[in-house]
Amino acid sequence: MNICEQILNIAWILLGIGICTKSIQMNLWVPAGPGSGLVPFMAGLIIGWLGLFQFISLWSKRSERGPERRFVESPIARKRIIFLLLGFCGMALLLPILGFLFAAILVTSFLLIVIEPKKILKRIAIAVISCFAVYTLFVTLLRVELPRGFLGF
Amino acid sequence: MDIFHNMQLGFGVVFTASNLSYCFLGCLVGTLVGVLPGIGPMAALSLLLPVTFKIPPVSSIIMLTGIFYGAMYGGSTTSILVNIPGEAASVVTCLDGHRMARQGRAGAALGIAAFGSFIAGTLSNIGLNLVSPTLCSAALKFGPPEYFAVMTLGFVATIFMVGGAISKGLLMLALGLFVSTVGTDYVNGLERFTFGSMNLMNGFDSVALIMGMFALSEILMNMEEISVRTILTKKVKGLLPNLKDWQDSAFPILRGSVLGFALGVLPGGGPVTSSFLSYSFERRLSRHPEKFGTGAIEGVAGPEAANNAAVAGSMIPLLSLGFPSNPVTALLLGALMIHGVQPGPLLMVKNPEIFWGVIAAMYLGNIMLLLLNLPLIWVWIQFLRIPYWILFPLIFLLCAIGSYTSNSRVFDVWVMIGFGVLGFLFRKLKYELGPFILAMILGPMFEQALRQSLIISKQNPMIFLTRPISASLLAAALVLAVSFVLSRRKKAAALSLEGKSG
């Protein structure tokens, strides 16, 4: 966890520097008053400075640290998280190609099977029912425009 | 007399078939959200925000507010029966509520939580009714420097009230401010941090961003903790508290109502802070503080009253000043803005149906919630048995639809995924998301107020200190910051002393 913290602190420092540099290019001050870069510059300054502060204070306490813990301890949880993120990415990729309904059924079934691999048919049935219920609520009742696939829904 | 006339208008708005249904739906969903551990009011509000796009603004705000206070009611059920808080404001209810359930007094605990919530909700609604119009009239005198000062006070209070490391809170606030500046600058049309992308011309879509930060990150957190729950269902009987219970709870409920209401109004306060403070307050006032933690009914009545009172309290700055005092009301502010409604002192004049309609709906919602939570307790207990893997496809689909529908762009689904991963990372590393969301939603207003103030004053920053209201608000922010830093240092010093002596 400490390594993750330090990586994030370095990211904060870099982000802060990046924001400040870009903000200066956008002008912090113009003759009429504050420029477009003023508020982002202030934010960037705080981000960079606090990132550095956290980095140094964590570094100085390195002798007091306990044993290094993993970011996600349980391997099952790690697998679930990765699959869930893959599912979301799959949904974003398939949405414009297959349309909402097909993409949703495919991805939700996949997720339910890989996350809790028991009684697969029951899980697929739940995925299909959930997708149809949500589709009916949004498209039929609330008239929300969702992406349509090659079959028209 | 004016108030009665206005409330008549408010009840006229609510007493239509559609608004009554939306109010009921909000309370129902709110209770469900409160009952189910693993999904809090923030995630639920962000998930259901897209549902409201097609319904009138007043109905959607009535529904969303119903979810907010409904969650406070429902949260106690899970805390008492399962010893897992349904949402953050019910954490302290676990301490005595679950002990009562283990002693066979689950019914009394659930009953006093529901009645206490109802009484506190109604009292604080009366407070909201009386205070809001006065604050609205006062706020009409506010100019950009005063708004800048109010927001600064809100930011400072949020960082310190949400807990955790101050540096982390400040970092989240600065990140929220930065994210709010992405897009086209409204003053000169300059593109900021868009890197030439057309998708970022109007900045990040707030719905996709909030959904990612709160809903997706919450699902990711839950993936680590899918567990089997032990529910104490057999012992639920006697939902009506007896005379002794009422005697023990009456003052804690009243004190909780006042404390919750006051903390709700204050920037940075809200249901979570008020329930914790109410618990420690009651323990300090009690003649038998040793009973707390072993099943004291005061430990349920006070905090439950406080968290409900805080909801109405936190609606005051939102409706009167257009300023959210906590992350949930920041989301409600976002919802109002999506519907083209600008909350603030002019809301009462320009959209009285929304202003008074929401207040009237809160009275009715309280009654609906009492009816939903006591006679239907068995229904909620059945919901507690639903495994998370059944709920999660629905949450997943709502996330995908919600992020897509606001602009009909797949890009926003990617935004939601990106911020979801960030939100998960922040939660794991103990960064509070509250300051981020507050800064992200208030960012454009904060920047506008700062720039307008400096233009008005011909670039003289002393404008913030020469105007009495803004000067006192900034002084309050400074005092708050200094006192919090000092109290933290004192605590840290005491802890290190204990460590050395131990």
GROMACS .gro file of N, CA and C in nm, chain A residues 1 4-5 8-9 12 15 19 22-23 26 29-40 42-43 46-47 50-51 53-54 71-73 77 80-81 84-85 87-89 91-93 95-96 100 104 107-108 111-112 115-116 122-123 126 130-131 134 138 142-147, chain B residues 22 47 50-51 54-55 165-168 170-172 174-175 177-178 181 185 188 190-193 195 216 219-220 222-226 389-390 392-401 404-405 408 410 413-414 416-417 421 424-426 428-429 431 443 446-447 450-451 454-455 459:
model
  408
    1MET      N    1   0.083  -0.121   0.000
    1MET     CA    2   0.000   0.000   0.000
    1MET      C    3   0.086   0.126   0.000
    4CYS      N    4   0.199   0.205  -0.340
    4CYS     CA    5   0.090   0.269  -0.415
    4CYS      C    6   0.078   0.416  -0.375
    5GLU      N    7   0.086   0.440  -0.244
    5GLU     CA    8   0.075   0.579  -0.194
    5GLU      C    9   0.185   0.665  -0.257
    8LEU      N   10   0.123   0.730  -0.618
    8LEU     CA   11   0.019   0.833  -0.632
    8LEU      C   12   0.076   0.971  -0.599
    9ASN      N   13   0.160   0.978  -0.496
    9ASN     CA   14   0.220   1.107  -0.461
    9ASN      C   15   0.306   1.162  -0.574
   12TRP      N   16   0.074   1.296  -0.824
   12TRP     CA   17   0.024   1.427  -0.783
   12TRP      C   18   0.125   1.536  -0.819
   15LEU      N   19   0.130   1.584  -1.192
   15LEU     CA   20   0.005   1.648  -1.235
   15LEU      C   21   0.008   1.797  -1.200
   19ILE      N   22  -0.022   2.095  -1.465
   19ILE     CA   23  -0.132   2.193  -1.461
   19ILE      C   24  -0.076   2.335  -1.453
   22LYS      N   25   0.079   2.447  -1.790
   22LYS     CA   26  -0.024   2.475  -1.892
   22LYS      C   27  -0.103   2.601  -1.854
   23SER      N   28  -0.128   2.619  -1.723
   23SER     CA   29  -0.205   2.737  -1.678
   23SER      C   30  -0.130   2.866  -1.708
   26MET      N   31  -0.178   2.976  -2.039
   26MET     CA   32  -0.313   3.030  -2.065
   26MET      C   33  -0.333   3.170  -2.007
   29TRP      N   34  -0.309   3.625  -1.554
   29TRP     CA   35  -0.366   3.758  -1.533
   29TRP      C   36  -0.369   3.832  -1.666
   30VAL      N   37  -0.479   3.898  -1.696
   30VAL     CA   38  -0.489   3.979  -1.818
   30VAL      C   39  -0.524   4.123  -1.774
   31PRO      N   40  -0.510   4.222  -1.863
   31PRO     CA   41  -0.538   4.360  -1.820
   31PRO      C   42  -0.676   4.377  -1.754
   32ALA      N   43  -0.774   4.300  -1.798
   32ALA     CA   44  -0.909   4.317  -1.742
   32ALA      C   45  -0.924   4.254  -1.604
   33GLY      N   46  -0.834   4.164  -1.569
   33GLY     CA   47  -0.847   4.095  -1.441
   33GLY      C   48  -0.789   3.955  -1.449
   34PRO      N   49  -0.841   3.862  -1.367
   34PRO     CA   50  -0.786   3.727  -1.366
   34PRO      C   51  -0.802   3.657  -1.501
   35GLY      N   52  -0.699   3.586  -1.543
   35GLY     CA   53  -0.704   3.516  -1.671
   35GLY      C   54  -0.758   3.375  -1.656
   36SER      N   55  -0.764   3.306  -1.771
   36SER     CA   56  -0.820   3.169  -1.771
   36SER      C   57  -0.736   3.073  -1.689
   37GLY      N   58  -0.610   3.104  -1.672
   37GLY     CA   59  -0.521   3.008  -1.605
   37GLY      C   60  -0.516   3.022  -1.453
   38LEU      N   61  -0.577   3.127  -1.397
   38LEU     CA   62  -0.558   3.154  -1.254
   38LEU      C   63  -0.607   3.041  -1.163
   39VAL      N   64  -0.734   3.003  -1.180
   39VAL     CA   65  -0.789   2.901  -1.089
   39VAL      C   66  -0.721   2.765  -1.109
   40PRO      N   67  -0.704   2.719  -1.237
   40PRO     CA   68  -0.630   2.593  -1.250
   40PRO      C   69  -0.488   2.601  -1.196
   42MET      N   70  -0.390   2.778  -0.937
   42MET     CA   71  -0.401   2.763  -0.791
   42MET      C   72  -0.420   2.616  -0.754
   43ALA      N   73  -0.508   2.550  -0.831
   43ALA     CA   74  -0.534   2.407  -0.803
   43ALA      C   75  -0.407   2.326  -0.826
   46ILE      N   76  -0.154   2.368  -0.544
   46ILE     CA   77  -0.190   2.290  -0.423
   46ILE      C   78  -0.161   2.142  -0.446
   47ILE      N   79  -0.199   2.092  -0.564
   47ILE     CA   80  -0.180   1.949  -0.593
   47ILE      C   81  -0.031   1.913  -0.589
   50LEU      N   82   0.123   1.964  -0.223
   50LEU     CA   83   0.078   1.863  -0.126
   50LEU      C   84   0.128   1.723  -0.163
   51GLY      N   85   0.137   1.698  -0.293
   51GLY     CA   86   0.194   1.570  -0.338
   51GLY      C   87   0.336   1.556  -0.286
   53PHE      N   88   0.468   1.718  -0.032
   53PHE     CA   89   0.462   1.711   0.114
   53PHE      C   90   0.433   1.567   0.160
   54GLN      N   91   0.334   1.506   0.094
   54GLN     CA   92   0.298   1.368   0.133
   54GLN      C   93   0.410   1.271   0.101
   71PHE      N   94  -0.238  -0.410  -0.252
   71PHE     CA   95  -0.346  -0.313  -0.275
   71PHE      C   96  -0.482  -0.379  -0.256
   72VAL      N   97  -0.499  -0.497  -0.315
   72VAL     CA   98  -0.619  -0.578  -0.288
   72VAL      C   99  -0.568  -0.713  -0.238
   73GLU      N  100  -0.599  -0.743  -0.112
   73GLU     CA  101  -0.540  -0.860  -0.049
   73GLU      C  102  -0.583  -0.993  -0.112
   77ALA      N  103  -1.090  -1.147  -0.490
   77ALA     CA  104  -1.137  -1.009  -0.507
   77ALA      C  105  -1.065  -0.941  -0.622
   80ARG      N  106  -1.213  -1.061  -0.938
   80ARG     CA  107  -1.346  -1.000  -0.959
   80ARG      C  108  -1.332  -0.856  -1.011
   81ILE      N  109  -1.243  -0.781  -0.948
   81ILE     CA  110  -1.226  -0.640  -0.986
   81ILE      C  111  -1.178  -0.628  -1.131
   84LEU      N  112  -1.460  -0.718  -1.362
   84LEU     CA  113  -1.562  -0.612  -1.365
   84LEU      C  114  -1.517  -0.497  -1.455
   85LEU      N  115  -1.391  -0.459  -1.441
   85LEU     CA  116  -1.340  -0.350  -1.524
   85LEU      C  117  -1.337  -0.392  -1.671
   87GLY      N  118  -1.538  -0.599  -1.801
   87GLY     CA  119  -1.679  -0.597  -1.840
   87GLY      C  120  -1.722  -0.457  -1.882
   88PHE      N  121  -1.684  -0.359  -1.802
   88PHE     CA  122  -1.721  -0.220  -1.835
   88PHE      C  123  -1.655  -0.176  -1.966
   89CYS      N  124  -1.527  -0.213  -1.983
   89CYS     CA  125  -1.458  -0.175  -2.107
   89CYS      C  126  -1.526  -0.246  -2.225
   91MET      N  127  -1.832  -0.337  -2.247
   91MET     CA  128  -1.961  -0.271  -2.269
   91MET      C  129  -1.940  -0.145  -2.354
   92ALA      N  130  -1.838  -0.066  -2.318
   92ALA     CA  131  -1.812   0.058  -2.392
   92ALA      C  132  -1.774   0.028  -2.537
   93LEU      N  133  -1.702  -0.082  -2.558
   93LEU     CA  134  -1.660  -0.116  -2.695
   93LEU      C  135  -1.776  -0.174  -2.777
   95LEU      N  136  -2.106  -0.144  -2.720
   95LEU     CA  137  -2.229  -0.062  -2.723
   95LEU      C  138  -2.261  -0.008  -2.863
   96PRO      N  139  -2.165   0.059  -2.931
   96PRO     CA  140  -2.200   0.112  -3.063
   96PRO      C  141  -2.214   0.003  -3.170
  100PHE      N  142  -2.747  -0.159  -2.726
  100PHE     CA  143  -2.748  -0.173  -2.581
  100PHE      C  144  -2.788  -0.313  -2.535
  104ALA      N  145  -2.544  -0.557  -2.342
  104ALA     CA  146  -2.572  -0.571  -2.199
  104ALA      C  147  -2.589  -0.718  -2.161
  107VAL      N  148  -2.240  -0.894  -2.178
  107VAL     CA  149  -2.144  -0.854  -2.074
  107VAL      C  150  -2.194  -0.894  -1.934
  108THR      N  151  -2.324  -0.873  -1.909
  108THR     CA  152  -2.375  -0.907  -1.774
  108THR      C  153  -2.366  -1.058  -1.751
  111LEU      N  154  -2.011  -1.140  -1.676
  111LEU     CA  155  -1.971  -1.096  -1.542
  111LEU      C  156  -2.027  -1.187  -1.433
  112LEU      N  157  -2.156  -1.221  -1.447
  112LEU     CA  158  -2.217  -1.305  -1.343
  112LEU      C  159  -2.154  -1.443  -1.339
  115ILE      N  160  -1.779  -1.391  -1.198
  115ILE     CA  161  -1.768  -1.341  -1.061
  115ILE      C  162  -1.816  -1.444  -0.958
  116GLU      N  163  -1.926  -1.510  -0.985
  116GLU     CA  164  -1.976  -1.615  -0.895
  116GLU      C  165  -2.005  -1.740  -0.979
  122LYS      N  166  -2.880  -2.030  -1.409
  122LYS     CA  167  -2.957  -1.937  -1.326
  122LYS      C  168  -2.901  -1.795  -1.340
  123ARG      N  169  -2.770  -1.787  -1.344
  123ARG     CA  170  -2.705  -1.656  -1.355
  123ARG      C  171  -2.733  -1.592  -1.492
  126ILE      N  172  -3.080  -1.460  -1.488
  126ILE     CA  173  -3.086  -1.333  -1.413
  126ILE      C  174  -3.033  -1.217  -1.498
  130SER      N  175  -3.261  -0.908  -1.607
  130SER     CA  176  -3.219  -0.773  -1.565
  130SER      C  177  -3.208  -0.681  -1.686
  131CYS      N  178  -3.146  -0.732  -1.792
  131CYS     CA  179  -3.126  -0.648  -1.912
  131CYS      C  180  -3.260  -0.609  -1.973
  134VAL      N  181  -3.436  -0.350  -1.746
  134VAL     CA  182  -3.376  -0.216  -1.756
  134VAL      C  183  -3.408  -0.154  -1.892
  138PHE      N  184  -3.615   0.197  -1.942
  138PHE     CA  185  -3.556   0.317  -2.002
  138PHE      C  186  -3.609   0.346  -2.142
  142LEU      N  187  -3.944   0.530  -2.028
  142LEU     CA  188  -3.886   0.665  -2.015
  142LEU      C  189  -3.843   0.725  -2.149
  143ARG      N  190  -3.857   0.649  -2.255
  143ARG     CA  191  -3.824   0.693  -2.392
  143ARG      C  192  -3.681   0.750  -2.402
  144VAL      N  193  -3.589   0.682  -2.339
  144VAL     CA  194  -3.448   0.722  -2.347
  144VAL      C  195  -3.388   0.658  -2.472
  145GLU      N  196  -3.308   0.737  -2.547
  145GLU     CA  197  -3.246   0.685  -2.669
  145GLU      C  198  -3.119   0.610  -2.632
  146LEU      N  199  -3.121   0.478  -2.653
  146LEU     CA  200  -3.001   0.399  -2.627
  146LEU      C  201  -2.947   0.350  -2.761
  147PRO      N  202  -2.816   0.324  -2.770
  147PRO     CA  203  -2.762   0.282  -2.900
  147PRO      C  204  -2.828   0.153  -2.951
  175TYR      N  205  -4.396   1.018  -0.748
  175TYR     CA  206  -4.250   1.036  -0.746
  175TYR      C  207  -4.198   1.049  -0.602
  200LEU      N  208  -2.686   0.709  -0.973
  200LEU     CA  209  -2.739   0.607  -1.064
  200LEU      C  210  -2.876   0.647  -1.119
  203PRO      N  211  -3.004   0.989  -1.430
  203PRO     CA  212  -3.051   0.983  -1.569
  203PRO      C  213  -3.201   0.950  -1.582
  204VAL      N  214  -3.255   0.879  -1.483
  204VAL     CA  215  -3.398   0.846  -1.487
  204VAL      C  216  -3.481   0.974  -1.484
  207LYS      N  217  -3.617   1.277  -1.809
  207LYS     CA  218  -3.740   1.290  -1.887
  207LYS      C  219  -3.859   1.334  -1.803
  208ILE      N  220  -3.836   1.361  -1.677
  208ILE     CA  221  -3.950   1.403  -1.594
  208ILE      C  222  -3.932   1.550  -1.553
  318ALA      N  223  -0.692   1.250   0.661
  318ALA     CA  224  -0.578   1.342   0.660
  318ALA      C  225  -0.617   1.472   0.590
  319ILE      N  226  -0.574   1.584   0.650
  319ILE     CA  227  -0.608   1.715   0.594
  319ILE      C  228  -0.547   1.731   0.455
  320SER      N  229  -0.422   1.684   0.441
  320SER     CA  230  -0.355   1.700   0.312
  320SER      C  231  -0.432   1.625   0.202
  321LYS      N  232  -0.486   1.509   0.236
  321LYS     CA  233  -0.561   1.432   0.137
  321LYS      C  234  -0.692   1.501   0.100
  323LEU      N  235  -0.746   1.822   0.113
  323LEU     CA  236  -0.711   1.940   0.031
  323LEU      C  237  -0.676   1.899  -0.112
  324LEU      N  238  -0.607   1.786  -0.123
  324LEU     CA  239  -0.571   1.737  -0.257
  324LEU      C  240  -0.697   1.707  -0.338
  325MET      N  241  -0.795   1.644  -0.273
  325MET     CA  242  -0.919   1.610  -0.343
  325MET      C  243  -0.994   1.736  -0.384
  327ALA      N  244  -0.857   2.030  -0.446
  327ALA     CA  245  -0.784   2.093  -0.557
  327ALA      C  246  -0.808   2.017  -0.687
  328LEU      N  247  -0.815   1.884  -0.676
  328LEU     CA  248  -0.840   1.804  -0.797
  328LEU      C  249  -0.979   1.835  -0.851
  330LEU      N  250  -1.145   2.111  -0.814
  330LEU     CA  251  -1.140   2.246  -0.874
  330LEU      C  252  -1.079   2.240  -1.013
  331PHE      N  253  -0.970   2.164  -1.024
  331PHE     CA  254  -0.903   2.152  -1.154
  331PHE      C  255  -0.997   2.088  -1.256
  334THR      N  256  -1.242   2.303  -1.420
  334THR     CA  257  -1.196   2.404  -1.516
  334THR      C  258  -1.175   2.347  -1.656
  338ASP      N  259  -1.349   2.811  -2.148
  338ASP     CA  260  -1.363   2.917  -2.048
  338ASP      C  261  -1.480   3.006  -2.089
  341ASN      N  262  -1.374   3.399  -2.207
  341ASN     CA  263  -1.311   3.436  -2.335
  341ASN      C  264  -1.312   3.327  -2.440
  343LEU      N  265  -1.167   3.047  -2.442
  343LEU     CA  266  -1.042   2.972  -2.453
  343LEU      C  267  -1.062   2.827  -2.404
  344GLU      N  268  -1.004   2.734  -2.481
  344GLU     CA  269  -1.016   2.593  -2.438
  344GLU      C  270  -0.911   2.562  -2.333
  345ARG      N  271  -0.957   2.496  -2.224
  345ARG     CA  272  -0.862   2.465  -2.117
  345ARG      C  273  -0.852   2.313  -2.098
  346PHE      N  274  -0.733   2.261  -2.107
  346PHE     CA  275  -0.703   2.119  -2.082
  346PHE      C  276  -0.791   2.024  -2.164
  348PHE      N  277  -0.698   1.932  -2.478
  348PHE     CA  278  -0.604   1.866  -2.569
  348PHE      C  279  -0.665   1.845  -2.707
  369LEU      N  280  -1.945   0.337  -0.950
  369LEU     CA  281  -1.853   0.232  -0.995
  369LEU      C  282  -1.749   0.200  -0.888
  372ILE      N  283  -1.901  -0.023  -0.637
  372ILE     CA  284  -1.913  -0.163  -0.681
  372ILE      C  285  -1.777  -0.231  -0.668
  373LEU      N  286  -1.673  -0.162  -0.710
  373LEU     CA  287  -1.539  -0.221  -0.703
  373LEU      C  288  -1.500  -0.252  -0.558
  375ASN      N  289  -1.712  -0.319  -0.323
  375ASN     CA  290  -1.795  -0.431  -0.278
  375ASN      C  291  -1.746  -0.565  -0.331
  376MET      N  292  -1.675  -0.563  -0.442
  376MET     CA  293  -1.622  -0.687  -0.498
  376MET      C  294  -1.526  -0.754  -0.400
  377GLU      N  295  -1.469  -0.674  -0.311
  377GLU     CA  296  -1.375  -0.727  -0.212
  377GLU      C  297  -1.448  -0.789  -0.094
  378GLU      N  298  -1.572  -0.743  -0.073
  378GLU     CA  299  -1.639  -0.779   0.052
  378GLU      C  300  -1.772  -0.848   0.034
  379ILE      N  301  -1.786  -0.932  -0.070
  379ILE     CA  302  -1.911  -1.006  -0.084
  379ILE      C  303  -1.913  -1.113   0.025
  542TRP      N  304  -2.478  -1.044  -0.574
  542TRP     CA  305  -2.461  -1.075  -0.716
  542TRP      C  306  -2.590  -1.058  -0.796
  543ILE      N  307  -2.704  -1.051  -0.729
  543ILE     CA  308  -2.828  -1.025  -0.802
  543ILE      C  309  -2.844  -0.875  -0.826
  545PHE      N  310  -2.597  -0.657  -0.844
  545PHE     CA  311  -2.489  -0.593  -0.915
  545PHE      C  312  -2.510  -0.579  -1.066
  546PRO      N  313  -2.578  -0.677  -1.136
  546PRO     CA  314  -2.604  -0.650  -1.278
  546PRO      C  315  -2.690  -0.526  -1.300
  547LEU      N  316  -2.785  -0.504  -1.209
  547LEU     CA  317  -2.871  -0.386  -1.223
  547LEU      C  318  -2.789  -0.259  -1.206
  548ILE      N  319  -2.702  -0.259  -1.106
  548ILE     CA  320  -2.618  -0.141  -1.083
  548ILE      C  321  -2.525  -0.119  -1.203
  549PHE      N  322  -2.471  -0.230  -1.254
  549PHE     CA  323  -2.382  -0.223  -1.370
  549PHE      C  324  -2.454  -0.160  -1.490
  550LEU      N  325  -2.577  -0.208  -1.514
  550LEU     CA  326  -2.652  -0.157  -1.630
  550LEU      C  327  -2.689  -0.010  -1.610
  551LEU      N  328  -2.728   0.025  -1.487
  551LEU     CA  329  -2.763   0.166  -1.461
  551LEU      C  330  -2.642   0.257  -1.481
  552CYS      N  331  -2.524   0.208  -1.444
  552CYS     CA  332  -2.401   0.286  -1.464
  552CYS      C  333  -2.379   0.309  -1.614
  553ALA      N  334  -2.393   0.201  -1.691
  553ALA     CA  335  -2.367   0.211  -1.836
  553ALA      C  336  -2.469   0.307  -1.901
  554ILE      N  337  -2.596   0.290  -1.867
  554ILE     CA  338  -2.701   0.374  -1.927
  554ILE      C  339  -2.683   0.519  -1.881
  557TYR      N  340  -2.408   0.704  -2.046
  557TYR     CA  341  -2.428   0.723  -2.190
  557TYR      C  342  -2.534   0.827  -2.221
  558THR      N  343  -2.645   0.823  -2.147
  558THR     CA  344  -2.763   0.898  -2.190
  558THR      C  345  -2.754   1.050  -2.180
  561SER      N  346  -2.554   1.109  -2.502
  561SER     CA  347  -2.557   1.005  -2.605
  561SER      C  348  -2.419   0.984  -2.668
  563VAL      N  349  -2.048   0.745  -2.630
  563VAL     CA  350  -1.977   0.635  -2.564
  563VAL      C  351  -1.857   0.691  -2.487
  566VAL      N  352  -1.902   0.695  -2.128
  566VAL     CA  353  -1.890   0.565  -2.058
  566VAL      C  354  -1.743   0.545  -2.019
  567TRP      N  355  -1.652   0.584  -2.110
  567TRP     CA  356  -1.509   0.574  -2.078
  567TRP      C  357  -1.472   0.669  -1.964
  569MET      N  358  -1.667   0.755  -1.724
  569MET     CA  359  -1.718   0.691  -1.603
  569MET      C  360  -1.622   0.581  -1.556
  570ILE      N  361  -1.571   0.501  -1.651
  570ILE     CA  362  -1.479   0.393  -1.614
  570ILE      C  363  -1.350   0.453  -1.556
  574VAL      N  364  -1.219   0.399  -1.166
  574VAL     CA  365  -1.091   0.342  -1.123
  574VAL      C  366  -1.021   0.439  -1.027
  577PHE      N  367  -1.192   0.432  -0.692
  577PHE     CA  368  -1.154   0.309  -0.620
  577PHE      C  369  -1.017   0.326  -0.556
  578LEU      N  370  -0.923   0.380  -0.636
  578LEU     CA  371  -0.787   0.404  -0.587
  578LEU      C  372  -0.790   0.499  -0.467
  579PHE      N  373  -0.867   0.606  -0.480
  579PHE     CA  374  -0.875   0.705  -0.372
  579PHE      C  375  -0.936   0.643  -0.246
  581LYS      N  376  -0.939   0.331  -0.156
  581LYS     CA  377  -0.845   0.235  -0.098
  581LYS      C  378  -0.734   0.307  -0.020
  582LEU      N  379  -0.691   0.422  -0.073
  582LEU     CA  380  -0.582   0.493  -0.008
  582LEU      C  381  -0.632   0.600   0.090
  584TYR      N  382  -0.857   0.845   0.071
  584TYR     CA  383  -0.886   0.983   0.028
  584TYR      C  384  -1.037   0.999   0.031
  596GLY      N  385  -1.701   2.440  -0.847
  596GLY     CA  386  -1.586   2.500  -0.914
  596GLY      C  387  -1.621   2.615  -1.009
  599PHE      N  388  -1.739   2.911  -0.813
  599PHE     CA  389  -1.628   2.965  -0.733
  599PHE      C  390  -1.539   3.052  -0.822
  600GLU      N  391  -1.507   3.000  -0.940
  600GLU     CA  392  -1.420   3.074  -1.032
  600GLU      C  393  -1.489   3.202  -1.079
  603LEU      N  394  -1.489   3.457  -0.799
  603LEU     CA  395  -1.354   3.513  -0.779
  603LEU      C  396  -1.321   3.614  -0.889
  604ARG      N  397  -1.347   3.574  -1.013
  604ARG     CA  398  -1.311   3.663  -1.123
  604ARG      C  399  -1.398   3.789  -1.125
  607LEU      N  400  -1.286   4.031  -0.853
  607LEU     CA  401  -1.163   4.103  -0.884
  607LEU      C  402  -1.184   4.204  -0.997
  608ILE      N  403  -1.279   4.176  -1.085
  608ILE     CA  404  -1.309   4.273  -1.192
  608ILE      C  405  -1.381   4.394  -1.130
  612GLN      N  406  -0.925   4.473  -0.969
  612GLN     CA  407  -0.814   4.384  -0.935
  612GLN      C  408  -0.758   4.402  -0.794
   0.00000   0.00000   0.00000
